[in-house]
Tab-separated table of C-alpha atoms and ligand atoms in Angstrom:
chain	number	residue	atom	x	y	z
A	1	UNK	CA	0.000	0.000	0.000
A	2	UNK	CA	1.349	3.105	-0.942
A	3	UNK	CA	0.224	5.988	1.435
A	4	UNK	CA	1.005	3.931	4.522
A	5	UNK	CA	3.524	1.794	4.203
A	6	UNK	CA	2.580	-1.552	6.932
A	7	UNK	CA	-0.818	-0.885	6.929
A	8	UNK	CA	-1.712	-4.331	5.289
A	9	UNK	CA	0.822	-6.022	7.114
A	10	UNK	CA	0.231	-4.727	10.625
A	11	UNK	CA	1.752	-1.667	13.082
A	12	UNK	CA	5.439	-1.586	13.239
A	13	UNK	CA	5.073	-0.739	16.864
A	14	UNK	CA	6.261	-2.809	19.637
A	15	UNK	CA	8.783	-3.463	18.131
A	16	UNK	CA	10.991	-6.166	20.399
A	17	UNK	CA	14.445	-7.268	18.421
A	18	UNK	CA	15.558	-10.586	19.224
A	19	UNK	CA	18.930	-12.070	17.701
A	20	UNK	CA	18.018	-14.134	14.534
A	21	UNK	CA	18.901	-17.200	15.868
A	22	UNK	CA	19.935	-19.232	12.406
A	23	UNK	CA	21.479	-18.097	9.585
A	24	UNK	CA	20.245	-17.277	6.464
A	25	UNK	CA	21.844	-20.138	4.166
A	26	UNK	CA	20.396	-23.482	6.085
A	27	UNK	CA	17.626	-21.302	7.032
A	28	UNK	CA	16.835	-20.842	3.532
A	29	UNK	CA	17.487	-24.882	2.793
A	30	UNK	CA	14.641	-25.271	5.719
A	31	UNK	CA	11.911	-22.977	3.595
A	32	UNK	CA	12.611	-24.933	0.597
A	33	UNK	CA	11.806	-28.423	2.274
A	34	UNK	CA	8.346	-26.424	3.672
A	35	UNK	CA	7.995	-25.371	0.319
A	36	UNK	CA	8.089	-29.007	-1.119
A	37	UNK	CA	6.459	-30.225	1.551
A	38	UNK	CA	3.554	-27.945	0.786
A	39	UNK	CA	3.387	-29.062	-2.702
A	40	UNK	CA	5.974	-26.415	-4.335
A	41	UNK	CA	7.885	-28.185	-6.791
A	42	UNK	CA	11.395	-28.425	-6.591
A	43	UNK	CA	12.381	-26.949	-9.861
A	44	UNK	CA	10.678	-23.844	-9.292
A	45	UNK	CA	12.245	-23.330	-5.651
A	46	UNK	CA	15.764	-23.727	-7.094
A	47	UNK	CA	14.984	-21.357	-9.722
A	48	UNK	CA	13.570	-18.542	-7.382
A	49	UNK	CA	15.680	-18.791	-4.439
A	50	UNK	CA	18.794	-18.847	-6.854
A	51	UNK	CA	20.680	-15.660	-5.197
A	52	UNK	CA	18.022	-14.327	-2.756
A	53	UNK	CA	19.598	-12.703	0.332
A	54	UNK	CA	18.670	-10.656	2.644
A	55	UNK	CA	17.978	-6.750	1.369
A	56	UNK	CA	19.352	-4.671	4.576
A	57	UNK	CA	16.786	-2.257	3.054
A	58	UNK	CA	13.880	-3.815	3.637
A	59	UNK	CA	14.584	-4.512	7.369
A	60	UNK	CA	15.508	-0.658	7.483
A	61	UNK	CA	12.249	0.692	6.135
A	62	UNK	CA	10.330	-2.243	8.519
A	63	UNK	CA	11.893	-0.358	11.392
A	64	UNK	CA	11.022	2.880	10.032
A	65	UNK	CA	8.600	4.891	12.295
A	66	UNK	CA	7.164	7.778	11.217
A	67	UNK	CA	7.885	11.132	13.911
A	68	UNK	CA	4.458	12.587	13.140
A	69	UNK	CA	0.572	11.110	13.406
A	70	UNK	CA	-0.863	12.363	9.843
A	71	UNK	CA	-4.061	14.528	10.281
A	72	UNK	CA	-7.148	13.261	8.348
A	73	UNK	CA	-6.620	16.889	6.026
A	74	UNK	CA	-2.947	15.781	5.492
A	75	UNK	CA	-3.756	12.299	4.774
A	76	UNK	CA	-6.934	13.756	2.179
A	77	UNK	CA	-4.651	16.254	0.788
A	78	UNK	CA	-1.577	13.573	0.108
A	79	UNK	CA	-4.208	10.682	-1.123
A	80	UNK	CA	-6.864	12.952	-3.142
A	81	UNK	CA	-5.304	15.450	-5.193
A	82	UNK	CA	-7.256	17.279	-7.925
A	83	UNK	CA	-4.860	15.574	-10.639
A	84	UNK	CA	-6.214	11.775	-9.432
A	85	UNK	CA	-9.941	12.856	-9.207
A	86	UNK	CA	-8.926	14.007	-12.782
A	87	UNK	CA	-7.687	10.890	-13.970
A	88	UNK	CA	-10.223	8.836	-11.712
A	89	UNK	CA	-13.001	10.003	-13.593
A	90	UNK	CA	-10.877	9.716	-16.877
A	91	UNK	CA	-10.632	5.691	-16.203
A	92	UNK	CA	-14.320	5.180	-15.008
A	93	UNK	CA	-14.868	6.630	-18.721
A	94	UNK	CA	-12.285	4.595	-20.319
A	95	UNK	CA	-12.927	1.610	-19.321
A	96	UNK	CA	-16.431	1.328	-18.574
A	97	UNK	CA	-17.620	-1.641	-20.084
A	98	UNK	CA	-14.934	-3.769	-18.406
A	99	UNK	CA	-15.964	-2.035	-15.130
A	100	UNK	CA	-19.919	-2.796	-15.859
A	101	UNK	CA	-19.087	-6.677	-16.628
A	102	UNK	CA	-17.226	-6.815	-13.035
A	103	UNK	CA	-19.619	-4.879	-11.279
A	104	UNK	CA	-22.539	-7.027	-12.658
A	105	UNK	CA	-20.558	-9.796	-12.078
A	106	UNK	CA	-19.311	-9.039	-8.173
A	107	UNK	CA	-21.777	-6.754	-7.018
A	108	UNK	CA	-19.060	-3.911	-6.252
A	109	UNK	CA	-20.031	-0.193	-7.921
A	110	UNK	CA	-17.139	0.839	-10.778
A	111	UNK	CA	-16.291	4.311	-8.968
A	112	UNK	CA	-14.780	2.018	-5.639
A	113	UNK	CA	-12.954	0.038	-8.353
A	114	UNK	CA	-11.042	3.038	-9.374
A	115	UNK	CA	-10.743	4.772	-6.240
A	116	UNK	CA	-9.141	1.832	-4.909
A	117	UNK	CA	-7.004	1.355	-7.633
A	118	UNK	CA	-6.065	5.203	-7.636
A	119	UNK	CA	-5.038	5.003	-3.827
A	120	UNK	CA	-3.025	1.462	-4.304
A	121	UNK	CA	-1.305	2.048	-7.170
A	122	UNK	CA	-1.879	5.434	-8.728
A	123	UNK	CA	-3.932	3.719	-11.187
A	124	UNK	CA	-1.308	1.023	-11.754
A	125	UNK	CA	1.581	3.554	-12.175
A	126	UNK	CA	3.069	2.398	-9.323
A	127	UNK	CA	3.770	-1.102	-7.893
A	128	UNK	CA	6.545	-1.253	-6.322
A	129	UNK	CA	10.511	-1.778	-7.195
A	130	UNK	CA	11.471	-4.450	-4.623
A	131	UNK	CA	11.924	-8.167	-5.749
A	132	UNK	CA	9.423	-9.669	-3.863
A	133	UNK	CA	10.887	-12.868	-3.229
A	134	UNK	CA	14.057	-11.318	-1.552
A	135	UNK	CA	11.834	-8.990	0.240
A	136	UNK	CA	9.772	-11.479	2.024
A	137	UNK	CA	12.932	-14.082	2.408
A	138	UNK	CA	14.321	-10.913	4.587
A	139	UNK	CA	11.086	-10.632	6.674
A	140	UNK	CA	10.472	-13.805	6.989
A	141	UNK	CA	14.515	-14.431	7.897
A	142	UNK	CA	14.017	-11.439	10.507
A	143	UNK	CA	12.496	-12.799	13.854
A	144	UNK	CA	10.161	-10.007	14.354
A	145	UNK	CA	6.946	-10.604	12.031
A	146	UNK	CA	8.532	-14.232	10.691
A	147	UNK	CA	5.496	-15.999	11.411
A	148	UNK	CA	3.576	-13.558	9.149
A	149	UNK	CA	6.104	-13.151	6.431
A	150	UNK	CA	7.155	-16.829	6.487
A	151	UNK	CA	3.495	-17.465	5.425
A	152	UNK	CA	3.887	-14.555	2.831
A	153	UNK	CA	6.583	-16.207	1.547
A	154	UNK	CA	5.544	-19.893	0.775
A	155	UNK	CA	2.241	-18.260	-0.744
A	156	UNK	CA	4.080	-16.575	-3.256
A	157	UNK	CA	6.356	-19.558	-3.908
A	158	UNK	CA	3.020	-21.431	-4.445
A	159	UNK	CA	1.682	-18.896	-6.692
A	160	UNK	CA	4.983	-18.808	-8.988
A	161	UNK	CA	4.839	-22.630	-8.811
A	162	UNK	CA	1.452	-22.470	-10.135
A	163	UNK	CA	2.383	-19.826	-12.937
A	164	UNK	CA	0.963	-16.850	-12.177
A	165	UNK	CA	3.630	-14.519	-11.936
A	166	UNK	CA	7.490	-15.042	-12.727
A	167	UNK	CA	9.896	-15.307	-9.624
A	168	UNK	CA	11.737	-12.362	-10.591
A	169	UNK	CA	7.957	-10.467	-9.506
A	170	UNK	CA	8.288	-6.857	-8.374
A	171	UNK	CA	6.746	-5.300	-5.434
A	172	UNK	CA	6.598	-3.167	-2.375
A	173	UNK	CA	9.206	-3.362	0.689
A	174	UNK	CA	6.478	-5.693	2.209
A	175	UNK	CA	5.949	-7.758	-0.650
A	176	UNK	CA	2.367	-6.024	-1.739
A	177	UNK	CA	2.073	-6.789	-5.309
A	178	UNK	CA	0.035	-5.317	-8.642
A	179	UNK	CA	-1.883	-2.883	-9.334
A	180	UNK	CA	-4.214	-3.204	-5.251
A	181	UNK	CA	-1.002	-3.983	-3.838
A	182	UNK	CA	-2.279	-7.771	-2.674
A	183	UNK	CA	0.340	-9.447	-0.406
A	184	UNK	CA	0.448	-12.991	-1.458
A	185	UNK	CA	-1.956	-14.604	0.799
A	186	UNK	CA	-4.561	-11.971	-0.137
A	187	UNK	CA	-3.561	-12.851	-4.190
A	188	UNK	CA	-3.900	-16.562	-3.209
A	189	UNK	CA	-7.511	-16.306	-1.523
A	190	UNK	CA	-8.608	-13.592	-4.276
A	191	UNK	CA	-7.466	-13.122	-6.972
A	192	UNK	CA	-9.189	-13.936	-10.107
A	193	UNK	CA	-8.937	-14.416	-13.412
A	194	UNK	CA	-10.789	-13.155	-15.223
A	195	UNK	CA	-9.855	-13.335	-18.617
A	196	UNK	CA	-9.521	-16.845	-18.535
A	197	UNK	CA	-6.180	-17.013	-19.649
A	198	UNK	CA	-5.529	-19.589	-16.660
A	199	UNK	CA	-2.823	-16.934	-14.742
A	200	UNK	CA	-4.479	-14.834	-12.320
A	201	UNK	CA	-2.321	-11.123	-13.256
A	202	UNK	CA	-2.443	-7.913	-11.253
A	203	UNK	CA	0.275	-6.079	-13.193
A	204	UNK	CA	-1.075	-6.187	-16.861
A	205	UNK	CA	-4.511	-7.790	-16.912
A	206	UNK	CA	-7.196	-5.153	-16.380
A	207	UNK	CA	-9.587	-7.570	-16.302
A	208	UNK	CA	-8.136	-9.852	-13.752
A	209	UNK	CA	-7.030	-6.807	-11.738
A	210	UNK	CA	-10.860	-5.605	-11.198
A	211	UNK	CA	-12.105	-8.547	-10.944
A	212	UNK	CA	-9.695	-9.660	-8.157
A	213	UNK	CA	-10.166	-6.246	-6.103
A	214	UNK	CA	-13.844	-6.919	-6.678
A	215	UNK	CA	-13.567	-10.213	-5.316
A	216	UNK	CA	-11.878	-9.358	-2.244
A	217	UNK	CA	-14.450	-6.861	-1.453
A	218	UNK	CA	-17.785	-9.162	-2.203
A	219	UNK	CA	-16.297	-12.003	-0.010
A	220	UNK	CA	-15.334	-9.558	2.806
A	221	UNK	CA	-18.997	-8.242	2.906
A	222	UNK	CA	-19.378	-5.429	0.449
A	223	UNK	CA	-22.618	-4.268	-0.333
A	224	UNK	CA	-22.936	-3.225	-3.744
A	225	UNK	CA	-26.533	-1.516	-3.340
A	226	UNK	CA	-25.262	0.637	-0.696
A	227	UNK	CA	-22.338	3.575	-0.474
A	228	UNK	CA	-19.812	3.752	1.953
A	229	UNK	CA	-21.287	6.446	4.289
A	230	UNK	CA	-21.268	10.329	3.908
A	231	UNK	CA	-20.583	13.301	5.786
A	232	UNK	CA	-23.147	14.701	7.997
A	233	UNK	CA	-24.514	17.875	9.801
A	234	UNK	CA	-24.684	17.126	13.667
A	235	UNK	CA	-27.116	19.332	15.541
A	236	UNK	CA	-25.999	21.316	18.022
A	237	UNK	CA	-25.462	19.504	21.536
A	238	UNK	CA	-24.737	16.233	20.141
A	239	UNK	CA	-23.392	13.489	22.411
A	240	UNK	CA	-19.873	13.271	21.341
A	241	UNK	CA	-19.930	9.950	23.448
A	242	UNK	CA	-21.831	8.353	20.051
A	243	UNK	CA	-19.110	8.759	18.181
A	244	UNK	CA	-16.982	5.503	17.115
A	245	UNK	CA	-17.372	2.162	15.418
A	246	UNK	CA	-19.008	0.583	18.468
A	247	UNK	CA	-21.905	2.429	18.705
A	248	UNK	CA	-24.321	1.272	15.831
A	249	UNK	CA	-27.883	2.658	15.362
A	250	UNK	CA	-30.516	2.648	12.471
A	251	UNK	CA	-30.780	5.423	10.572
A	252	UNK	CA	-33.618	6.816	11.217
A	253	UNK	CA	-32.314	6.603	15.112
A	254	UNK	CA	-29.842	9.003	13.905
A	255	UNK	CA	-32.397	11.025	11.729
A	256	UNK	CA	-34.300	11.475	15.387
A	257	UNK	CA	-31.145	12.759	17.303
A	258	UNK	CA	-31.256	15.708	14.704
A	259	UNK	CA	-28.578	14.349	12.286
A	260	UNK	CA	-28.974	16.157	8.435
A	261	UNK	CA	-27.039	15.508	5.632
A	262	UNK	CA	-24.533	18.674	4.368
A	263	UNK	CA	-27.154	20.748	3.015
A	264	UNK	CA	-29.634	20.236	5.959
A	265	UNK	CA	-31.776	17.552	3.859
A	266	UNK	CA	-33.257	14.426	5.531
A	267	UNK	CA	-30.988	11.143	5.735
A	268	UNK	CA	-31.983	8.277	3.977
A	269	UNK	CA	-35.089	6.546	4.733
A	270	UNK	CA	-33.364	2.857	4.448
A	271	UNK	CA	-33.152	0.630	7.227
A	272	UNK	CA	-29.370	0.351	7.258
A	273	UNK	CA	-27.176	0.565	10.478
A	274	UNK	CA	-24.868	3.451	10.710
A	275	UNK	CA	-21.919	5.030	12.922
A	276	UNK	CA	-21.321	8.490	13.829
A	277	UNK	CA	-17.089	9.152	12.894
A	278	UNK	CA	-15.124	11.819	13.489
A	279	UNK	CA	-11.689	11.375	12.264
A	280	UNK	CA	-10.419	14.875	12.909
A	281	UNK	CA	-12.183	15.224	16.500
A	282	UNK	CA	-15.412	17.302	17.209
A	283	UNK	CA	-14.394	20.588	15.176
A	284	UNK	CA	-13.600	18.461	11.992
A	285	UNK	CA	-16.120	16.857	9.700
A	286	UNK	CA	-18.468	14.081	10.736
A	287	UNK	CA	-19.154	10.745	8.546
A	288	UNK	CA	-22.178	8.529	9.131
A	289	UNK	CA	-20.531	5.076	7.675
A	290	UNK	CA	-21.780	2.250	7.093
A	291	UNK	CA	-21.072	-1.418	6.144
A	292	UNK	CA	-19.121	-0.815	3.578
A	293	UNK	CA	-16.861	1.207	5.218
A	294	UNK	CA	-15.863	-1.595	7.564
A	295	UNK	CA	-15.382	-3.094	5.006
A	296	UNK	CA	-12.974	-1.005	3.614
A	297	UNK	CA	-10.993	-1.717	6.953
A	298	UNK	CA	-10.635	-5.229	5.832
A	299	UNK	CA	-8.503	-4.643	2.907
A	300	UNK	CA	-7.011	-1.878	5.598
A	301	UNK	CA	-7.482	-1.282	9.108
A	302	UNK	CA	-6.282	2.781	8.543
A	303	UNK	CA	-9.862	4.506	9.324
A	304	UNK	CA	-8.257	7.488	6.976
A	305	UNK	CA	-7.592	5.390	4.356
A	306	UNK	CA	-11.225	4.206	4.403
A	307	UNK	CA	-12.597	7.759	4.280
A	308	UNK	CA	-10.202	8.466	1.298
A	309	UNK	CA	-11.215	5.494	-0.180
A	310	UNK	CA	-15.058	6.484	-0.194
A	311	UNK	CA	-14.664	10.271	-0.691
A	312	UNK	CA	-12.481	9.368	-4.106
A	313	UNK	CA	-15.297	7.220	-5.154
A	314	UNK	CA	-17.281	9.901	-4.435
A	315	UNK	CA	-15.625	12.371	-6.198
A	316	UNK	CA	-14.628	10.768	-9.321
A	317	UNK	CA	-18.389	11.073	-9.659
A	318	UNK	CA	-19.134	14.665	-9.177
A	319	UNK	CA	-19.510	14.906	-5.420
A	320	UNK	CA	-17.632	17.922	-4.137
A	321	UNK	CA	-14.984	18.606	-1.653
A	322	UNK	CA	-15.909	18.066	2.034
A	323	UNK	CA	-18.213	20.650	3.633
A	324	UNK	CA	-15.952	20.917	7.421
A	325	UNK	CA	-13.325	23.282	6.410
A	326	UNK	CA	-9.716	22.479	7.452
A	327	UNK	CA	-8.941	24.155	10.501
A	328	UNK	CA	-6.363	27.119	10.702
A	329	UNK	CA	-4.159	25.089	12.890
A	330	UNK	CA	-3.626	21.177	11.549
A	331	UNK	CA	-0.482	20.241	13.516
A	332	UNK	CA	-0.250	16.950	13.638
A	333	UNK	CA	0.791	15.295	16.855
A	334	UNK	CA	4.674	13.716	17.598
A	335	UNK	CA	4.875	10.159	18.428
A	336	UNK	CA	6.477	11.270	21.479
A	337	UNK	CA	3.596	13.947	21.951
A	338	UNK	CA	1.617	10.920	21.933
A	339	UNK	CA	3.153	8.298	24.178
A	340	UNK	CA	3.475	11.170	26.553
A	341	UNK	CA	-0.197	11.369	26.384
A	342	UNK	CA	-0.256	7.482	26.630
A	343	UNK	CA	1.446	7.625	29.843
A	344	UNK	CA	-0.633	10.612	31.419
A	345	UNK	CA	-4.053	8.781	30.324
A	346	UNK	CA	-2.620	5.470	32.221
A	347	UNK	CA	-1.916	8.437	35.264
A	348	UNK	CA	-5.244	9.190	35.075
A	349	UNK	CA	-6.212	5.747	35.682
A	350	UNK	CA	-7.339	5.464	32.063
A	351	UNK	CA	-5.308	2.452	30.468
A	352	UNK	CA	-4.159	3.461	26.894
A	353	UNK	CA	-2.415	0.064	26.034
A	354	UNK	CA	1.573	0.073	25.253
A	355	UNK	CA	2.826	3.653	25.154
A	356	UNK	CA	3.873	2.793	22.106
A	357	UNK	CA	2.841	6.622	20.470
A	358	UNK	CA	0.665	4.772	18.061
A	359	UNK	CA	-3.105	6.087	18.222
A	360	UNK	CA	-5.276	2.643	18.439
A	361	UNK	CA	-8.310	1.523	19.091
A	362	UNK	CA	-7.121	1.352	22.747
A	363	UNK	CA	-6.054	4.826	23.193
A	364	UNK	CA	-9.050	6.499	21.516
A	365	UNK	CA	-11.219	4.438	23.880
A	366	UNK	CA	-8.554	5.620	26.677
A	367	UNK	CA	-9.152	9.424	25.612
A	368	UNK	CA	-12.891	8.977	25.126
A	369	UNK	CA	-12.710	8.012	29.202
A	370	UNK	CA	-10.994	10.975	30.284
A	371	UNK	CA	-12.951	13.356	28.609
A	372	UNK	CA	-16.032	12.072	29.862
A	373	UNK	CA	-15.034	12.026	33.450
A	374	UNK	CA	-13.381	15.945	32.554
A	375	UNK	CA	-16.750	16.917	31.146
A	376	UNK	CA	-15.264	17.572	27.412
A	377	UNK	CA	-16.514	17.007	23.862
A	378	UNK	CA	-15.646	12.936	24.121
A	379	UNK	CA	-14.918	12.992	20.418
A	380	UNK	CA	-12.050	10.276	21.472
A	381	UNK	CA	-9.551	13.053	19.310
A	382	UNK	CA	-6.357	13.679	20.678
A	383	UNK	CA	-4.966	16.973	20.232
A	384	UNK	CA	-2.084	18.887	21.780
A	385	UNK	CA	-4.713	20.613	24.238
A	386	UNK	CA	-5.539	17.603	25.358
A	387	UNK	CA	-2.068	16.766	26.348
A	388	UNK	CA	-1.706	20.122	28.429
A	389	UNK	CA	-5.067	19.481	30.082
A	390	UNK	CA	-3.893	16.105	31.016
A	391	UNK	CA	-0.505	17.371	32.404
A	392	UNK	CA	-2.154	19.921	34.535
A	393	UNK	CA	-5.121	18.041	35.955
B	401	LIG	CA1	-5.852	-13.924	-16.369
């Protein structure tokens, strides 16, 4: 995934080095006889494991942790510029009969297709410059994820042994491939091929590459009668404490508690379930989401990329730009701004998980305590205010 690198493959944080314990010759010798063992012929292994060492790289950008949180306005303004809505709505022209077949076919609408594809790959512009196989043998090599990447790495054997892709396959650090940036147990369980040419392609087979993105979404629950969720008008005096994924109503609940859409109109009169979000606190913009938004967080957990996913979709079909303006101030918290506030909420008595300076699930929940019992908007939002609130009180 291209915005945020290790969102597929889990958070970096936590990170506990332990000394790899065998080196990376016999440990190599000990994949292969997995490999065979699993059905990979031996042919192929010797062929794709000829030269593969570890890429110090890879392990350096694994590591990597980024100094600042990125505001939803930074992420938007990074993920959706002008020129991609541009060529968005350019490809949902272009290829619109391909598009139609899929959609028909999967039950996903053509304007996620693209948006998806635009955020992944840049419309297939960009997949990545690492050779996968080397990239996973170093992850999987490395003790910290090699339970994940191990399994990474004997999919994508599999799926060379089975022809879909050549061994000398190209991808990210993390060994995402194609144009939706599948990692290889993702291409294994989803891919399809749809052009019937008996190799399931994500790099040059349009076909196969909507069809396998549609896939993945229809088996992970997508809707394809329904939209993502929108943003919303709250009414004034709204119980920030309803805000979050775990706090699910009907719509019409929400229509009662004074919810409107942008312009003030009515919601929808459909009996769908429906959260309240607000992913840049209680002055930012509010989303009512819905099941396809979850999932969204399937494919990836990020709850910005999900909003950047839908509001691309949106706009590559002539919705505008979000009504919440961006605030004057946008600064974006450190990671040490925020494990300082990880230790003050545990101070507080309000347990915020590892003070790792990652914002989870955890640490929103964490927040969301502390501003209840402080009598503030409980938006769940951390914000540098918050910090100096918690450091005096
Ligand atoms: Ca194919």
């Amino acid at each position: 995934m291209l915005l945020v690198a290790g969102a597929i493959t889990g958070q970096t944080a936590g990170a506990v080095e332990t000394p790899v314990e065998i080196p990376f010759g016999p440990w190599l010798q000990e994949l292969k006889a997995e490999a065979i063992s699993r059905g990979v012929r031996k042919a192929t292994l010797e062929t794709a494991l000829a030269g593969v060492q570890p890429i110090p790289r890879v392990l350096e950008l694994d590591r990597r942790q980024p100094e600042f949180t990125l505001t939803l306005w930074r992420y938007l303004s990074r993920a959706i510029s002008d020129a991609r809505i541009a060529k968005g709505r350019a490809m949902l022209v272009k290829h619109k009969k391909l598009l139609d077949k899929v959609s028909a076919k999967f039950g996903v609408q053509p304007r996620f297709l693209v948006a998806f594809w635009g955020l992944e790959s840049n419309f297939g512009q960009y997949t990545g410059t690492f050779p996968v196989l080397g990239a996973l043998a170093t992850l999987a090599h490395d003790q910290r994820r090699a339970k994940f990447f191990r399994a990474q790495l004997l999919a994508a054997l599999t799926l060379i042994d089975q022809g879909n892709f050549s061994h000398r396959v190209k991808g990210s650090w993390a060994g995402a491939m194609g144009n939706h940036q599948f990692i290889p147990t993702t291409y294994q369980g989803y891919a399809y091929d749809f052009d019937g040419d008996g190799k399931r392609d994500l790099w040059t087979s349009l076909p196969d590459i909507f069809a396998s993105a549609a896939n993945y979404l229809s088996r992970s629950g997508w809707q394809g009668d329904k939209t993502w969720g929108r943003e919303v008008r709250l009414p004034q005096g709204f119980d920030f404490n309803l805000s979050g994924l775990n706090t699910q109503k009907p719509l019409s609940d929400w229509q009662s508690l004074g919810i409107r859409r942008t312009d003030g109109g009515n919601l929808p009169s459909v009996d769908i379930a429906a959260s309240v979000i607000l992913p840049a606190g209680y002055t930012g913009p509010a989303f009512l989401i819905y099941k396809n938004y979850r999932t969204i967080l399937v494919w990836n957990r990020s709850l910005l990329y999900a909003i950047a996913v839908g509001h691309l979709a949106d706009r590559i079909v002539g919705g505008g730009p979000l009504q919440a303006k961006k605030p004057a101030n946008d600064e974006p918290l450190s990671r040490a701004d925020v494990k300082n506030m990880q230790l003050l909420l545990a101070r507080h008595g309000h347990d915020a998980g590892t003070p790792d300076g990652v914002i989870g699930p955890k640490t929103r929940q964490a927040i969301k305590a502390y501003q209840k019992r402080a009598k503030l908007p409980a938006d769940g939002y951390p914000n540098l205010g918050l910090i100096e609130r918690l450091q005096g009180g």
